[in-house]
Amino acid sequence: MLPAIAGIGLGLTALRAIRQRRTEDLHGQVVLITGGSRGLGFLLAREFAAEGCRVVICARDEFELTRAKVDLEQQRAEVLALRCDIANREQVDELVAAAIERFGRIDVLVNNAGIIQVGPVMTMTVEDYERALGVMFWGVLSPTLAVLPGMRQRGSGRIVNITSIGGKVSVPHLLPYNTAKFAAVGLSEGLRAELARYGISVTTVVPGLMRTGSHLNALFKGNQAAEFNLFAPLASLPLISIDAERAARQIVTATKRGDAELIISLPAHVAVRFHGLFPGTTANLLGLVNRLLPDAEADRAGTVPGMAISARHPSKLRGAATVLGRSAARRFHQFPGPRDAENTSGYGS
């Protein structure tokens, strides 16, 4: 028994040494980050810029892009900010062409853009699934196909796909999101296997819940207030969610090493391992969890962003549970949103 344990320890030590030897200096490289104007994408832009990278960020909102660009430039980053709907392949091709025209190449692609729709399956429409897949599957594939010719010609490149624990374990009330993320995980893992021969590394990032303030921009259906009251604290509380700045640093380190996979947060690790060993049990347990969630019978028409629900249904208890999430929203450009607990602009806690 002891020799086996010693052998495993030596193997892990050797693996860590190999990873450390192959860590690459990213200074001077060009990094394209989709969804880079706020949240995790903005933090990744900041971290890559700190490594000496030239950064290209894209998003759909011109104001958000300008705000992020100014913030990054104040930290002496070299930034190109371009408006792009990542679900539109023509716009993606134009984005990549503009980035290459400015910087000559793209060394690292970070597919980060995402959308979260929360609600029971009976409230979701085909259009909700199409929208989720447009951003989080086609919005991963299209940029990848656009940068591949240049990377293959140079015989080098790094692609980092930000997926989710929802792409490993399909949790209730997030079916469009889970569907798109499962597709992204499959694409990412397959790309790594096929592109290694061309000197291109692909890293699949699987974050658990992160404190980015994104609950304010998530879209809620069904019993919207009840859904938000459950989702917002989960995306804000420590132990359940991880600090987004810490997550961004881990992602940059994994990029430099060319890791195959990075699972972020202890709860995400536990969920992935448990589901891998007991997939049927996991599905049954999630079925029990679903019985405790708001029912589709309480459906209300339309889709409402979290920030609007927060304003319409203030709650001191929710406010206390989301202090860290609201702090993240202020720091990571999740606006419009609450700037403080007693906000006068119409956004509550």
Coordinates of C-alpha atoms in Angstrom, one line a residue:
M1 CA 0.0 0.0 0.0
L2 CA 2.7 2.5 1.0
P3 CA 4.7 1.9 -2.3
A4 CA 1.5 2.6 -4.3
I5 CA 0.9 5.8 -2.4
A6 CA 4.5 6.8 -2.8
G7 CA 4.3 6.1 -6.6
I8 CA 1.2 8.2 -6.9
G9 CA 2.9 11.1 -5.1
L10 CA 6.0 10.9 -7.3
G11 CA 3.7 10.8 -10.4
L12 CA 1.9 13.9 -9.3
T13 CA 5.1 15.7 -8.5
A14 CA 6.5 14.8 -11.9
L15 CA 3.3 16.1 -13.6
R16 CA 3.6 19.4 -11.7
A17 CA 7.2 19.7 -12.8
I18 CA 6.3 19.1 -16.4
R19 CA 3.6 21.8 -16.2
Q20 CA 6.0 24.3 -14.7
R21 CA 8.6 23.7 -17.4
R22 CA 6.2 24.2 -20.2
T23 CA 4.7 27.5 -18.8
E24 CA 4.9 30.1 -21.5
D25 CA 5.6 33.8 -21.2
L26 CA 2.7 35.6 -22.8
H27 CA 4.4 39.0 -23.0
G28 CA 3.7 40.7 -26.3
Q29 CA 1.1 38.1 -27.4
V30 CA -2.3 39.2 -28.8
V31 CA -5.3 37.9 -26.9
L32 CA -8.9 38.1 -28.2
I33 CA -11.6 37.9 -25.5
T34 CA -15.3 37.6 -26.4
G35 CA -17.7 39.2 -23.9
G36 CA -14.8 41.2 -22.6
S37 CA -16.6 44.4 -21.5
R38 CA -17.8 43.2 -18.0
G39 CA -17.7 40.4 -15.5
L40 CA -15.2 37.6 -16.0
G41 CA -14.3 38.7 -19.5
F42 CA -13.2 42.1 -18.3
L43 CA -11.2 40.6 -15.5
L44 CA -9.5 38.2 -17.9
A45 CA -8.6 41.2 -20.1
R46 CA -7.1 42.9 -17.1
E47 CA -5.1 39.8 -16.1
F48 CA -3.8 39.2 -19.6
A49 CA -2.8 42.9 -19.9
A50 CA -0.9 42.5 -16.7
E51 CA 1.1 39.7 -18.3
G52 CA 2.1 42.2 -21.1
C53 CA -0.4 41.0 -23.7
R54 CA -2.1 43.2 -26.2
V55 CA -5.8 42.8 -25.7
V56 CA -8.8 42.7 -28.1
I57 CA -12.2 42.8 -26.4
C58 CA -15.6 42.6 -28.0
A59 CA -19.2 42.9 -26.8
R60 CA -22.6 44.1 -28.2
D61 CA -22.9 47.3 -26.1
E62 CA -20.8 50.2 -27.3
F63 CA -21.0 52.1 -24.0
E64 CA -19.9 49.1 -22.0
L65 CA -17.0 48.5 -24.4
T66 CA -15.8 52.1 -24.1
R67 CA -16.0 52.0 -20.3
A68 CA -14.0 48.8 -20.2
K69 CA -11.4 50.2 -22.7
V70 CA -10.9 53.3 -20.7
D71 CA -10.5 51.3 -17.5
L72 CA -7.9 49.0 -19.0
E73 CA -6.0 51.8 -20.7
Q74 CA -5.7 53.5 -17.3
Q75 CA -3.7 50.4 -16.3
R76 CA -1.5 51.0 -19.3
A77 CA -2.9 48.2 -21.3
E78 CA -2.9 48.2 -25.1
V79 CA -6.5 47.6 -26.0
L80 CA -8.7 47.3 -29.1
A81 CA -12.4 47.3 -28.3
L82 CA -14.8 46.3 -31.1
R83 CA -18.6 45.9 -31.2
C84 CA -19.6 42.4 -32.2
D85 CA -22.6 40.1 -31.8
I86 CA -20.8 36.8 -31.2
A87 CA -23.8 34.8 -32.4
N88 CA -23.5 36.5 -35.9
R89 CA -20.8 34.7 -37.9
E90 CA -20.3 37.6 -40.4
Q91 CA -19.6 40.0 -37.5
V92 CA -17.2 37.5 -35.9
D93 CA -15.3 37.2 -39.2
E94 CA -15.1 41.0 -39.3
L95 CA -14.0 41.1 -35.7
V96 CA -11.1 38.7 -36.3
A97 CA -10.1 40.5 -39.5
A98 CA -10.0 43.9 -37.7
A99 CA -7.9 42.4 -34.8
I100 CA -5.4 40.9 -37.3
E101 CA -5.3 44.1 -39.2
R102 CA -4.4 46.0 -36.1
F103 CA -2.0 43.6 -34.4
G104 CA -0.9 41.2 -37.2
R105 CA -2.1 38.0 -35.6
I106 CA -4.1 36.4 -32.7
D107 CA -2.1 34.3 -30.4
V108 CA -4.8 33.5 -27.8
L109 CA -8.5 33.2 -28.2
V110 CA -10.7 33.2 -25.1
N111 CA -14.3 32.3 -25.8
N112 CA -16.0 33.8 -22.8
A113 CA -19.3 35.4 -23.9
G114 CA -22.3 34.0 -22.2
I115 CA -26.0 34.4 -21.3
I116 CA -27.9 32.9 -18.4
Q117 CA -31.7 32.2 -18.6
V118 CA -33.3 31.0 -15.4
G119 CA -36.7 29.3 -15.1
P120 CA -38.6 26.0 -15.3
V121 CA -38.5 24.0 -18.6
M122 CA -42.2 24.7 -19.3
T123 CA -41.4 28.5 -19.5
M124 CA -38.6 28.1 -22.0
T125 CA -39.2 28.5 -25.7
V126 CA -37.4 27.2 -28.7
E127 CA -36.1 30.7 -29.1
D128 CA -34.5 30.6 -25.6
Y129 CA -32.5 27.5 -26.7
E130 CA -31.6 29.1 -30.0
R131 CA -30.3 32.2 -28.2
A132 CA -28.3 30.2 -25.7
L133 CA -26.7 28.1 -28.4
G134 CA -26.1 31.1 -30.6
V135 CA -24.0 32.8 -27.9
M136 CA -22.4 29.8 -26.1
F137 CA -21.9 27.2 -28.9
W138 CA -21.9 29.0 -32.3
G139 CA -20.3 31.9 -30.4
V140 CA -17.5 29.6 -29.5
L141 CA -17.2 27.7 -32.9
S142 CA -17.3 30.8 -35.1
P143 CA -14.3 32.7 -33.5
T144 CA -12.4 29.4 -33.3
L145 CA -12.8 28.7 -37.0
A146 CA -11.9 32.3 -37.8
V147 CA -8.6 32.2 -35.9
L148 CA -7.5 28.6 -36.8
P149 CA -6.0 29.3 -40.3
G150 CA -3.5 31.8 -38.8
M151 CA -2.7 29.7 -35.8
R152 CA -2.2 26.6 -38.0
Q153 CA 0.1 28.5 -40.4
R154 CA 2.3 29.7 -37.5
G155 CA 2.2 26.3 -35.8
S156 CA 1.2 27.8 -32.5
G157 CA -1.8 29.2 -30.7
R158 CA -4.0 28.9 -27.6
I159 CA -7.7 28.6 -27.4
V160 CA -9.4 28.9 -24.0
N161 CA -13.1 28.0 -23.8
I162 CA -15.0 29.2 -20.7
T163 CA -17.7 26.6 -20.2
S164 CA -19.4 25.9 -16.9
I165 CA -20.2 23.3 -14.3
G166 CA -23.6 23.4 -16.1
G167 CA -21.7 21.8 -19.0
K168 CA -20.8 18.8 -16.8
V169 CA -23.9 18.5 -14.6
S170 CA -27.3 19.6 -15.9
V171 CA -29.0 21.4 -13.0
P172 CA -32.7 22.3 -13.0
H173 CA -34.1 25.6 -14.2
L174 CA -31.1 26.3 -16.5
L175 CA -31.8 24.0 -19.4
P176 CA -30.9 26.3 -22.3
Y177 CA -27.7 27.3 -20.5
N178 CA -26.8 23.7 -19.7
T179 CA -27.5 22.6 -23.3
A180 CA -25.2 25.2 -24.8
K181 CA -22.5 24.6 -22.2
F182 CA -22.6 20.8 -22.7
A183 CA -22.1 21.4 -26.5
A184 CA -19.3 23.8 -25.7
V185 CA -17.5 21.2 -23.5
G186 CA -17.8 18.5 -26.2
L187 CA -16.5 20.9 -28.9
S188 CA -13.6 22.1 -26.7
E189 CA -12.4 18.6 -25.7
G190 CA -12.6 17.4 -29.3
L191 CA -10.7 20.5 -30.5
R192 CA -7.9 19.8 -28.1
A193 CA -7.5 16.2 -29.4
E194 CA -7.5 17.4 -33.1
L195 CA -5.5 20.6 -32.9
A196 CA -2.5 19.4 -30.8
R197 CA -0.8 18.0 -33.9
Y198 CA -0.7 21.6 -35.3
G199 CA 0.9 23.1 -32.1
I200 CA -2.4 24.6 -30.9
S201 CA -3.5 24.0 -27.3
V202 CA -7.1 24.1 -26.2
T203 CA -8.1 24.5 -22.6
T204 CA -11.6 23.8 -21.3
V205 CA -12.4 25.9 -18.3
V206 CA -15.2 24.6 -16.1
P207 CA -16.1 27.3 -13.4
G208 CA -18.5 26.8 -10.7
L209 CA -20.5 29.8 -9.4
M210 CA -18.4 33.0 -9.5
R211 CA -19.0 36.3 -7.8
T212 CA -19.0 38.5 -10.9
G213 CA -22.3 40.3 -10.2
S214 CA -23.8 38.5 -13.3
H215 CA -27.0 37.7 -11.4
L216 CA -28.1 41.3 -12.2
N217 CA -27.9 40.6 -15.9
A218 CA -29.3 37.0 -15.8
L219 CA -32.7 36.6 -17.4
F220 CA -35.5 35.2 -15.3
K221 CA -38.8 33.5 -16.4
G222 CA -41.7 31.9 -14.5
N223 CA -42.0 33.1 -10.9
Q224 CA -39.3 35.6 -11.5
A225 CA -38.9 37.0 -8.0
A226 CA -38.7 33.6 -6.5
E227 CA -36.2 32.4 -9.0
F228 CA -34.1 35.6 -8.5
N229 CA -34.2 35.2 -4.7
L230 CA -32.7 31.7 -5.0
F231 CA -30.2 32.5 -7.7
A232 CA -28.7 35.8 -6.5
P233 CA -27.5 34.5 -3.1
L234 CA -26.0 31.4 -4.7
A235 CA -24.0 33.6 -7.0
S236 CA -22.8 35.8 -4.1
L237 CA -22.2 33.8 -1.0
P238 CA -18.7 32.7 -0.1
L239 CA -17.9 28.9 -0.1
I240 CA -20.7 28.4 -2.6
S241 CA -19.3 30.9 -5.1
I242 CA -15.6 31.8 -5.8
D243 CA -14.0 35.2 -6.1
A244 CA -13.9 36.1 -9.8
E245 CA -10.5 37.8 -9.6
R246 CA -9.0 34.6 -8.2
A247 CA -10.8 32.6 -11.0
A248 CA -9.3 34.9 -13.6
R249 CA -5.8 34.4 -12.3
Q250 CA -6.3 30.6 -12.4
I251 CA -7.5 30.8 -16.0
V252 CA -4.5 32.8 -17.1
T253 CA -2.1 30.4 -15.4
A254 CA -3.9 27.4 -17.1
T255 CA -3.5 29.3 -20.4
K256 CA 0.2 29.7 -19.9
R257 CA 0.6 26.1 -19.1
G258 CA -1.7 24.8 -21.9
D259 CA -3.7 22.7 -19.4
A260 CA -6.4 20.4 -20.9
E261 CA -9.0 21.3 -18.3
L262 CA -9.4 23.7 -15.4
I263 CA -12.2 23.1 -12.9
I264 CA -12.7 26.1 -10.7
S265 CA -14.0 25.9 -7.1
L266 CA -14.3 23.0 -4.6
P267 CA -18.1 22.6 -5.1
A268 CA -17.5 22.3 -8.9
H269 CA -14.8 19.7 -8.3
V270 CA -17.1 17.7 -6.0
A271 CA -20.1 17.9 -8.4
V272 CA -18.0 16.7 -11.4
R273 CA -16.4 13.8 -9.5
F274 CA -19.7 12.7 -7.9
H275 CA -21.6 12.9 -11.2
G276 CA -18.8 11.0 -13.0
L277 CA -19.1 8.1 -10.5
F278 CA -22.8 8.2 -9.9
P279 CA -24.6 9.8 -12.8
G280 CA -27.9 8.2 -12.1
T281 CA -27.8 9.2 -8.4
T282 CA -26.9 12.7 -9.4
A283 CA -29.9 12.9 -11.7
N284 CA -32.2 11.6 -9.0
L285 CA -30.9 14.0 -6.4
L286 CA -31.4 16.9 -8.8
G287 CA -34.9 15.7 -9.4
L288 CA -35.5 16.0 -5.6
V289 CA -34.0 19.5 -5.6
N290 CA -36.2 20.5 -8.5
R291 CA -39.3 19.7 -6.4
L292 CA -38.2 22.5 -4.0
L293 CA -37.8 25.1 -6.8
P294 CA -40.6 27.5 -8.0
D295 CA -43.1 25.7 -10.2
A296 CA -44.1 26.6 -13.8
E297 CA -47.7 27.1 -12.7
A298 CA -46.7 30.4 -11.2
D299 CA -45.5 31.5 -14.7
R300 CA -45.5 35.2 -15.5
A301 CA -45.3 36.5 -19.1
G302 CA -42.0 37.5 -20.5
T303 CA -38.4 37.5 -19.4
V304 CA -37.0 39.9 -16.8
P305 CA -33.4 40.7 -16.0
G306 CA -32.2 40.4 -12.4
M307 CA -31.6 44.1 -11.9
A308 CA -35.2 44.9 -12.7
I309 CA -36.5 42.2 -10.3
S310 CA -34.2 43.6 -7.6
A311 CA -35.7 47.0 -8.1
R312 CA -39.3 45.8 -8.0
H313 CA -39.0 43.4 -5.1
P314 CA -36.5 44.8 -2.5
S315 CA -35.5 42.5 0.3
K316 CA -33.3 43.1 3.3
L317 CA -32.6 39.4 3.6
R318 CA -31.5 39.1 0.0
G319 CA -29.5 42.3 0.3
A320 CA -27.5 40.8 3.2
A321 CA -26.9 37.6 1.3
T322 CA -25.8 39.4 -1.9
V323 CA -23.4 42.0 -0.4
L324 CA -20.4 40.4 -2.1
G325 CA -22.2 39.9 -5.4
R326 CA -23.2 43.6 -5.5
S327 CA -19.7 44.6 -4.6
A328 CA -18.5 42.5 -7.6
A329 CA -21.1 44.2 -9.8
R330 CA -19.7 47.6 -8.9
R331 CA -16.1 46.6 -9.6
F332 CA -16.6 44.4 -12.7
H333 CA -18.8 46.7 -14.7
Q334 CA -22.1 44.9 -14.3
F335 CA -24.1 48.0 -15.1
P336 CA -26.7 49.3 -15.1
G337 CA -26.9 47.8 -11.7
P338 CA -26.8 48.7 -8.0
R339 CA -23.9 51.0 -7.0
D340 CA -24.7 50.6 -3.3
A341 CA -27.3 49.1 -1.0
E342 CA -29.4 52.3 -0.8
N343 CA -29.3 53.1 -4.5
T344 CA -31.3 56.0 -5.7
S345 CA -31.2 55.1 -9.4
G346 CA -33.9 52.5 -9.2
Y347 CA -31.9 49.4 -8.6
G348 CA -32.3 47.8 -5.2
S349 CA -30.6 45.0 -3.4

